[in-house]
Tab-separated table of C-alpha atoms in Angstrom:
chain	number	residue	atom	x	y	z
A	1	MET	CA	-22.002	110.558	-2.308
A	2	ALA	CA	-20.848	108.946	0.931
A	3	GLY	CA	-24.331	107.505	1.428
A	4	ALA	CA	-24.230	105.970	-2.030
A	5	LYS	CA	-20.867	104.383	-1.289
A	6	ARG	CA	-22.142	102.951	1.966
A	7	GLY	CA	-25.201	101.520	0.154
A	8	CYS	CA	-23.043	99.931	-2.526
A	9	LEU	CA	-20.760	98.416	0.110
A	10	PHE	CA	-23.796	96.966	1.881
A	11	VAL	CA	-25.039	95.324	-1.312
A	12	VAL	CA	-21.635	93.866	-2.050
A	13	THR	CA	-21.358	92.580	1.483
A	14	LEU	CA	-24.823	91.057	1.273
A	15	VAL	CA	-24.006	89.366	-2.020
A	16	VAL	CA	-20.775	87.957	-0.577
A	17	VAL	CA	-22.586	86.701	2.498
A	18	LEU	CA	-25.362	85.123	0.431
A	19	ALA	CA	-22.788	83.535	-1.876
A	20	ALA	CA	-20.957	82.145	1.134
A	21	VAL	CA	-24.227	80.814	2.549
A	22	VAL	CA	-25.134	79.209	-0.772
A	23	ALA	CA	-21.647	77.757	-1.149
A	24	GLY	CA	-21.752	76.469	2.400
A	25	ALA	CA	-25.166	74.932	1.855
A	26	GLY	CA	-23.983	73.374	-1.384
A	27	ALA	CA	-20.891	71.959	0.277
A	28	TRP	CA	-22.988	70.617	3.137
A	29	PHE	CA	-25.453	69.047	0.702
A	30	PHE	CA	-22.617	67.528	-1.361
A	31	TYR	CA	-21.054	66.143	1.805
A	32	GLN	CA	-24.370	64.654	2.962
A	33	GLN	CA	-25.057	63.128	-0.463
A	34	THR	CA	-21.562	61.636	-0.645
A	35	GLN	CA	-21.869	60.266	2.880
A	36	PHE	CA	-25.173	58.633	1.929
A	37	ALA	CA	-23.942	57.249	-1.408
A	38	ASP	CA	-20.930	55.553	0.147
A	39	ALA	CA	-22.386	54.383	3.463
A	40	ARG	CA	-23.055	50.681	4.028
A	41	ILE	CA	-26.680	49.616	3.842
A	42	THR	CA	-28.220	47.430	6.550
A	43	PRO	CA	-30.898	45.272	4.883
A	44	SER	CA	-33.030	42.720	6.687
A	45	ALA	CA	-33.676	40.664	3.532
A	46	GLY	CA	-31.117	38.875	1.416
A	47	SER	CA	-32.288	40.129	-1.952
A	48	VAL	CA	-34.665	42.393	-3.817
A	49	VAL	CA	-36.437	41.664	-7.103
A	50	ILE	CA	-36.963	44.256	-9.826
A	51	ALA	CA	-39.864	43.309	-12.068
A	52	SER	CA	-40.644	44.516	-15.561
A	53	GLY	CA	-42.149	48.003	-15.433
A	54	ASP	CA	-40.771	48.906	-12.000
A	55	GLY	CA	-39.831	52.580	-11.767
A	56	MET	CA	-37.516	54.174	-9.230
A	57	ASN	CA	-40.345	54.785	-6.778
A	58	THR	CA	-41.356	51.118	-6.881
A	59	VAL	CA	-37.741	50.011	-6.494
A	60	LEU	CA	-37.377	52.306	-3.475
A	61	ARG	CA	-40.510	50.854	-1.900
A	62	LYS	CA	-39.136	47.337	-2.387
A	63	LEU	CA	-35.820	48.374	-0.856
A	64	ARG	CA	-37.641	49.815	2.154
A	65	ASP	CA	-39.628	46.577	2.485
A	66	ALA	CA	-36.280	44.738	2.428
A	67	GLY	CA	-35.085	46.779	5.420
A	68	VAL	CA	-32.932	49.310	3.560
A	69	ASP	CA	-33.666	52.435	5.637
A	70	GLU	CA	-30.625	54.487	4.663
A	71	GLY	CA	-31.130	57.815	2.900
A	72	GLN	CA	-34.130	59.902	1.924
A	73	ASP	CA	-36.042	58.998	-1.221
A	74	THR	CA	-34.818	62.235	-2.818
A	75	GLN	CA	-31.214	61.191	-2.136
A	76	TRP	CA	-31.756	57.831	-3.881
A	77	GLN	CA	-33.433	59.523	-6.843
A	78	LEU	CA	-30.675	62.129	-7.153
A	79	LEU	CA	-27.995	59.433	-6.918
A	80	ALA	CA	-29.747	57.386	-9.607
A	81	ARG	CA	-29.644	60.430	-11.922
A	82	GLN	CA	-25.998	61.106	-11.098
A	83	LEU	CA	-25.096	57.507	-11.954
A	84	ASP	CA	-27.226	57.518	-15.121
A	85	ALA	CA	-29.250	54.692	-13.577
A	86	ALA	CA	-32.655	56.366	-13.464
A	87	GLY	CA	-34.942	54.509	-15.856
A	88	LYS	CA	-32.168	52.006	-16.672
A	89	LEU	CA	-32.432	49.509	-13.801
A	90	LYS	CA	-32.448	45.958	-15.176
A	91	VAL	CA	-35.061	43.345	-14.335
A	92	GLY	CA	-33.861	40.605	-11.981
A	93	GLU	CA	-32.986	39.610	-8.438
A	94	TYR	CA	-30.211	41.509	-6.682
A	95	ALA	CA	-28.288	40.466	-3.592
A	96	LEU	CA	-28.477	42.734	-0.551
A	97	SER	CA	-25.745	42.692	2.059
A	98	GLY	CA	-24.040	44.918	4.577
A	99	ASP	CA	-21.034	45.119	2.239
A	100	LEU	CA	-22.995	47.173	-0.289
A	101	THR	CA	-23.383	50.935	-0.548
A	102	PRO	CA	-26.280	52.696	-2.327
A	103	ARG	CA	-23.858	53.660	-5.092
A	104	GLU	CA	-22.690	50.058	-5.592
A	105	LEU	CA	-26.239	48.718	-5.480
A	106	LEU	CA	-27.557	51.139	-8.117
A	107	LEU	CA	-24.550	50.437	-10.362
A	108	ARG	CA	-25.249	46.710	-10.081
A	109	MET	CA	-28.877	47.268	-10.968
A	110	ARG	CA	-27.927	49.457	-13.928
A	111	ALA	CA	-25.467	46.804	-15.188
A	112	GLY	CA	-27.870	43.904	-14.567
A	113	LYS	CA	-25.505	42.049	-12.237
A	114	VAL	CA	-28.251	39.830	-10.873
A	115	LEU	CA	-27.959	37.353	-8.025
A	116	GLN	CA	-26.593	33.988	-9.156
A	117	HIS	CA	-27.827	30.723	-7.628
A	118	ARG	CA	-26.108	27.356	-7.937
A	119	VAL	CA	-27.152	23.731	-8.194
A	120	THR	CA	-24.654	20.861	-8.353
A	121	ILE	CA	-25.012	17.565	-10.186
A	122	VAL	CA	-22.764	15.189	-8.247
A	123	GLU	CA	-20.527	12.688	-10.019
A	124	GLY	CA	-22.084	9.233	-9.906
A	125	TRP	CA	-25.650	10.343	-9.252
A	126	ASN	CA	-28.395	8.480	-11.066
A	127	ILE	CA	-31.366	10.180	-12.701
A	128	ARG	CA	-33.559	9.757	-9.593
A	129	GLN	CA	-31.009	11.551	-7.420
A	130	LEU	CA	-30.554	14.294	-9.998
A	131	ARG	CA	-34.272	14.985	-10.278
A	132	ALA	CA	-34.665	14.980	-6.493
A	133	ALA	CA	-31.889	17.589	-6.177
A	134	LEU	CA	-33.527	19.833	-8.771
A	135	LYS	CA	-36.834	19.499	-6.950
A	136	ARG	CA	-35.163	20.814	-3.774
A	137	ALA	CA	-33.368	23.683	-5.499
A	138	GLU	CA	-34.708	27.159	-4.773
A	139	PRO	CA	-35.662	29.550	-6.305
A	140	LEU	CA	-35.526	27.325	-9.407
A	141	LEU	CA	-38.911	27.034	-11.120
A	142	HIS	CA	-40.145	23.440	-10.937
A	143	THR	CA	-41.786	22.589	-14.250
A	144	THR	CA	-40.929	18.888	-14.599
A	145	ASP	CA	-41.954	17.416	-11.226
A	146	ASN	CA	-45.021	15.684	-12.673
A	147	LEU	CA	-43.268	14.310	-15.745
A	148	ASP	CA	-41.940	10.760	-15.940
A	149	ASP	CA	-38.488	10.226	-17.419
A	150	ALA	CA	-39.811	9.605	-20.945
A	151	ALA	CA	-41.924	12.772	-20.899
A	152	LEU	CA	-38.989	14.711	-19.471
A	153	MET	CA	-36.720	13.704	-22.344
A	154	GLN	CA	-39.504	14.575	-24.768
A	155	ARG	CA	-39.718	18.087	-23.281
A	156	LEU	CA	-35.946	18.421	-23.630
A	157	GLY	CA	-36.200	17.553	-27.316
A	158	PHE	CA	-34.681	14.078	-27.016
A	159	GLY	CA	-37.733	11.861	-27.111
A	160	GLY	CA	-36.920	8.151	-26.930
A	161	GLN	CA	-33.531	8.766	-25.319
A	162	HIS	CA	-32.885	7.091	-21.959
A	163	PRO	CA	-32.050	9.837	-19.416
A	164	GLU	CA	-29.451	7.936	-17.403
A	165	GLY	CA	-25.935	9.268	-17.832
A	166	ARG	CA	-27.030	12.090	-20.129
A	167	PHE	CA	-26.303	15.063	-17.823
A	168	LEU	CA	-22.772	16.193	-16.998
A	169	PRO	CA	-21.904	16.435	-13.283
A	170	GLU	CA	-20.953	20.052	-12.641
A	171	THR	CA	-22.146	23.099	-10.728
A	172	TYR	CA	-24.628	25.081	-12.788
A	173	VAL	CA	-25.352	28.762	-12.189
A	174	TYR	CA	-28.872	30.063	-12.669
A	175	GLN	CA	-30.931	33.108	-11.739
A	176	ARG	CA	-34.424	33.638	-10.414
A	177	GLY	CA	-36.914	32.890	-13.167
A	178	ASP	CA	-34.901	29.997	-14.630
A	179	SER	CA	-36.483	26.538	-14.564
A	180	ASP	CA	-35.293	23.006	-13.924
A	181	LEU	CA	-35.703	22.422	-17.649
A	182	ASP	CA	-33.222	25.240	-18.361
A	183	VAL	CA	-30.609	23.597	-16.112
A	184	LEU	CA	-31.197	20.164	-17.622
A	185	LYS	CA	-30.811	21.508	-21.164
A	186	ARG	CA	-27.444	22.981	-20.257
A	187	ALA	CA	-26.310	19.840	-18.450
A	188	HIS	CA	-27.383	17.675	-21.414
A	189	ALA	CA	-25.515	19.876	-23.886
A	190	ALA	CA	-22.425	19.838	-21.632
A	191	MET	CA	-22.482	16.023	-21.511
A	192	GLU	CA	-22.826	15.747	-25.278
A	193	LYS	CA	-19.817	18.017	-25.729
A	194	ALA	CA	-17.723	16.158	-23.129
A	195	LEU	CA	-18.670	12.789	-24.650
A	196	ASP	CA	-17.769	13.971	-28.154
A	197	GLU	CA	-14.371	15.139	-26.903
A	198	ALA	CA	-13.715	11.819	-25.163
A	199	TRP	CA	-14.829	9.839	-28.211
A	200	GLU	CA	-12.574	11.829	-30.532
A	201	SER	CA	-9.582	11.227	-28.241
A	202	ARG	CA	-10.210	7.484	-27.737
A	203	ALA	CA	-7.374	5.006	-27.953
A	204	PRO	CA	-7.251	2.658	-30.956
A	205	ASP	CA	-8.617	-0.891	-30.764
A	206	LEU	CA	-11.069	-0.275	-27.936
A	207	PRO	CA	-13.800	-2.929	-27.674
A	208	ILE	CA	-16.289	-0.035	-27.812
A	209	ASN	CA	-18.256	0.671	-30.967
A	210	THR	CA	-20.252	3.831	-30.254
A	211	PRO	CA	-20.113	6.974	-28.100
A	212	TYR	CA	-23.104	5.614	-26.162
A	213	GLU	CA	-21.153	2.481	-25.241
A	214	LEU	CA	-18.318	4.746	-24.096
A	215	LEU	CA	-20.794	6.677	-21.952
A	216	THR	CA	-22.078	3.425	-20.472
A	217	MET	CA	-18.569	2.207	-19.677
A	218	ALA	CA	-17.667	5.563	-18.119
A	219	SER	CA	-20.693	5.360	-15.825
A	220	ILE	CA	-19.575	1.940	-14.557
A	221	ILE	CA	-16.042	3.222	-13.986
A	222	GLU	CA	-17.473	6.221	-12.118
A	223	LYS	CA	-19.348	3.979	-9.687
A	224	GLU	CA	-16.415	1.614	-9.101
A	225	THR	CA	-14.046	4.136	-7.547
A	226	ALA	CA	-14.047	7.583	-6.015
A	227	LEU	CA	-10.315	7.937	-6.780
A	228	ALA	CA	-9.762	9.758	-10.055
A	229	SER	CA	-6.220	8.383	-10.199
A	230	GLU	CA	-7.543	4.800	-10.351
A	231	ARG	CA	-10.116	5.276	-13.080
A	232	PRO	CA	-7.748	4.553	-16.004
A	233	GLN	CA	-6.649	1.324	-14.269
A	234	ILE	CA	-10.208	0.173	-13.693
A	235	ALA	CA	-11.055	1.117	-17.277
A	236	GLY	CA	-8.160	-1.057	-18.413
A	237	VAL	CA	-9.498	-4.055	-16.451
A	238	PHE	CA	-12.981	-3.715	-17.918
A	239	MET	CA	-11.720	-3.203	-21.477
A	240	ARG	CA	-9.515	-6.290	-21.277
A	241	ARG	CA	-12.451	-8.302	-19.958
A	242	LEU	CA	-14.616	-7.159	-22.863
A	243	LYS	CA	-11.899	-8.100	-25.358
A	244	ILE	CA	-11.630	-11.682	-24.116
A	245	GLY	CA	-15.364	-12.140	-23.559
A	246	MET	CA	-15.080	-12.195	-19.768
A	247	ARG	CA	-18.034	-10.855	-17.781
A	248	LEU	CA	-17.519	-7.508	-16.085
A	249	GLN	CA	-18.879	-8.799	-12.732
A	250	THR	CA	-19.217	-5.392	-11.137
A	251	ASP	CA	-21.477	-4.775	-8.129
A	252	PRO	CA	-22.670	-1.248	-9.057
A	253	THR	CA	-24.474	-2.599	-12.108
A	254	VAL	CA	-26.265	-5.181	-9.945
A	255	ILE	CA	-27.279	-2.448	-7.496
A	256	TYR	CA	-28.635	-0.347	-10.353
A	257	GLY	CA	-30.692	-3.311	-11.530
A	258	ILE	CA	-32.200	-3.681	-8.061
A	259	GLY	CA	-33.364	-0.074	-8.296
A	260	ALA	CA	-35.284	1.636	-5.509
A	261	ALA	CA	-35.524	-1.693	-3.637
A	262	TYR	CA	-31.784	-1.580	-2.863
A	263	ASP	CA	-31.401	-1.262	0.934
A	264	GLY	CA	-27.659	-0.640	1.138
A	265	ASN	CA	-26.647	-4.314	1.219
A	266	ILE	CA	-25.814	-6.522	-1.725
A	267	ARG	CA	-26.407	-10.234	-1.090
A	268	ARG	CA	-25.320	-13.415	-2.856
A	269	ARG	CA	-28.816	-13.906	-4.237
A	270	ASP	CA	-28.602	-10.451	-5.803
A	271	LEU	CA	-25.506	-11.533	-7.731
A	272	THR	CA	-27.278	-14.619	-9.110
A	273	THR	CA	-30.684	-13.055	-9.839
A	274	ASP	CA	-30.704	-12.152	-13.510
A	275	THR	CA	-31.619	-8.620	-14.591
A	276	PRO	CA	-30.574	-6.664	-17.710
A	277	TYR	CA	-28.023	-4.910	-15.488
A	278	ASN	CA	-26.523	-7.944	-13.746
A	279	THR	CA	-23.004	-8.217	-15.160
A	280	TYR	CA	-22.462	-11.434	-13.179
A	281	THR	CA	-25.156	-13.226	-15.191
A	282	ARG	CA	-24.805	-11.359	-18.502
A	283	ALA	CA	-21.812	-10.636	-20.701
A	284	GLY	CA	-20.948	-7.257	-22.138
A	285	LEU	CA	-22.057	-3.795	-21.162
A	286	THR	CA	-25.323	-2.889	-19.477
A	287	PRO	CA	-28.118	-1.690	-21.800
A	288	THR	CA	-27.805	1.903	-20.521
A	289	PRO	CA	-25.451	3.891	-18.338
A	290	ILE	CA	-25.957	3.408	-14.605
A	291	ALA	CA	-24.994	6.917	-13.429
A	292	MET	CA	-23.835	10.362	-14.498
A	293	PRO	CA	-20.105	9.985	-15.276
A	294	SER	CA	-17.612	12.774	-14.737
A	295	ARG	CA	-15.214	14.126	-17.349
A	296	ASP	CA	-12.452	12.081	-15.695
A	297	ALA	CA	-14.460	8.879	-16.052
A	298	LEU	CA	-15.206	9.639	-19.715
A	299	MET	CA	-11.520	10.178	-20.441
A	300	ALA	CA	-10.584	7.028	-18.505
A	301	ALA	CA	-12.987	5.013	-20.649
A	302	ALA	CA	-11.543	6.592	-23.789
A	303	GLN	CA	-7.916	6.127	-22.732
A	304	PRO	CA	-7.670	3.112	-20.409
A	305	LEU	CA	-4.350	2.225	-18.825
A	306	SER	CA	-2.562	-0.644	-20.499
A	307	GLY	CA	-1.520	-3.682	-18.455
A	308	ASP	CA	-2.457	-7.253	-17.678
A	309	ALA	CA	-4.740	-6.909	-14.624
A	310	LEU	CA	-8.128	-8.604	-14.902
A	311	TYR	CA	-9.235	-8.280	-11.278
A	312	PHE	CA	-9.338	-5.704	-8.528
A	313	VAL	CA	-10.514	-5.551	-4.930
A	314	ALA	CA	-10.518	-2.809	-2.319
A	315	VAL	CA	-7.496	-2.575	-0.044
A	316	GLY	CA	-9.853	-2.193	2.910
A	317	ASP	CA	-7.875	0.482	4.756
A	318	GLY	CA	-10.442	3.213	4.225
A	319	SER	CA	-8.467	4.924	1.485
A	320	GLY	CA	-10.743	3.721	-1.304
A	321	ALA	CA	-7.744	2.292	-3.149
A	322	HIS	CA	-7.759	-1.086	-4.890
A	323	VAL	CA	-5.340	-3.965	-5.440
A	324	PHE	CA	-5.085	-4.997	-9.117
A	325	SER	CA	-4.205	-8.586	-10.058
A	326	PRO	CA	-3.554	-10.352	-13.376
A	327	SER	CA	-4.542	-13.855	-12.180
A	328	LEU	CA	-7.396	-15.346	-10.195
A	329	ASP	CA	-4.978	-16.832	-7.627
A	330	GLN	CA	-3.434	-13.440	-6.939
A	331	HIS	CA	-6.887	-11.890	-6.794
A	332	ASN	CA	-8.103	-14.484	-4.285
A	333	ALA	CA	-5.084	-13.740	-2.101
A	334	ALA	CA	-5.899	-10.016	-2.280
A	335	VAL	CA	-9.514	-10.763	-1.355
A	336	ALA	CA	-8.329	-12.798	1.656
A	337	ARG	CA	-6.213	-9.863	2.814
A	338	TYR	CA	-9.176	-7.560	2.353
A	339	LEU	CA	-11.435	-9.816	4.447
A	340	GLN	CA	-8.785	-10.044	7.142
A	341	GLN	CA	-8.551	-6.259	7.171
A	342	LEU	CA	-12.319	-6.067	7.632
A	343	ARG	CA	-12.272	-8.574	10.521
A	344	GLN	CA	-9.521	-6.626	12.272
A	345	GLN	CA	-11.434	-3.413	11.838
A	346	ARG	CA	-14.607	-4.929	13.269
A	347	THR	CA	-12.651	-6.294	16.255
A	348	LYS	CA	-11.351	-2.812	17.005
A	349	GLU	CA	-14.850	-1.354	16.774
A	350	THR	CA	-16.470	-4.025	18.993
A	351	PRO	CA	-16.417	-2.935	22.655
A	352	ALA	CA	-14.940	-5.371	25.187
A	353	GLN	CA	-17.501	-7.390	27.184
């Protein structure tokens, strides 16, 4: 009987010991898995791309190729199952950084929080500058590089439409796999919406007959000043000139007419050489916009500031501000002050002999 009791005690002790070992092993494994899941990764690449059909093994290989050495493959696979991410990783490009943990990365991949890229259309750019910027943008797919402007507008679904001024200056977010055409479609739609809003809010009795004329005027305003606060004033000057049949006489339109031949200097002969865009030789608006106007410029064209000024000239102090004058005599005096300011500035910049 005593022997039986000793045998039973041994079995119980063995079971307890084995249970303790198993529990200890489980706790150790849980600790190791948690440490792995919440440790920061140290990638050598900035992103990883999951393609259609990629399984967890393929994703792991891509992560290893990207320099993610943390964890055993079995730990990644177990974590993916724990997070309900196994078989549910979304196609796309994902950012890799030292701020990420394996847990955070797999959750991003499960949710499809792909890497976002940005391209900015700058206020006042013309169509050549816009297309050059898209050509430089990476990893944007370049599908329009070999198209001329007419073919480009045809591809966008607006055949026969002049491209100048038709794309709203903003920062556009895209992801790997998007094309330049995708960005342009969004920018075109954004401009149409902004133009419609400006047209609907326009002041009464404007000497503007169509939304396209408003777009054209806004583009001229955009190029005349970098100060948003001055745009309604400049719009007021141009609107009053249109009402009385006075020529706009604005240099940016002349520069646009010169085109790619413009070398940074505008000369007297440029002001007297007639082109469809020379507002010194031709009355009224230019035949098309001359740049991509901002929302501010569109609203300035729609709601110009009232007043009596018909002229403006730069102050010349580097601020970009202008002096507005109602009469030619006052304007000429402002021009004289501007020229004097320029001469003084040049004297300061010229080293003593």
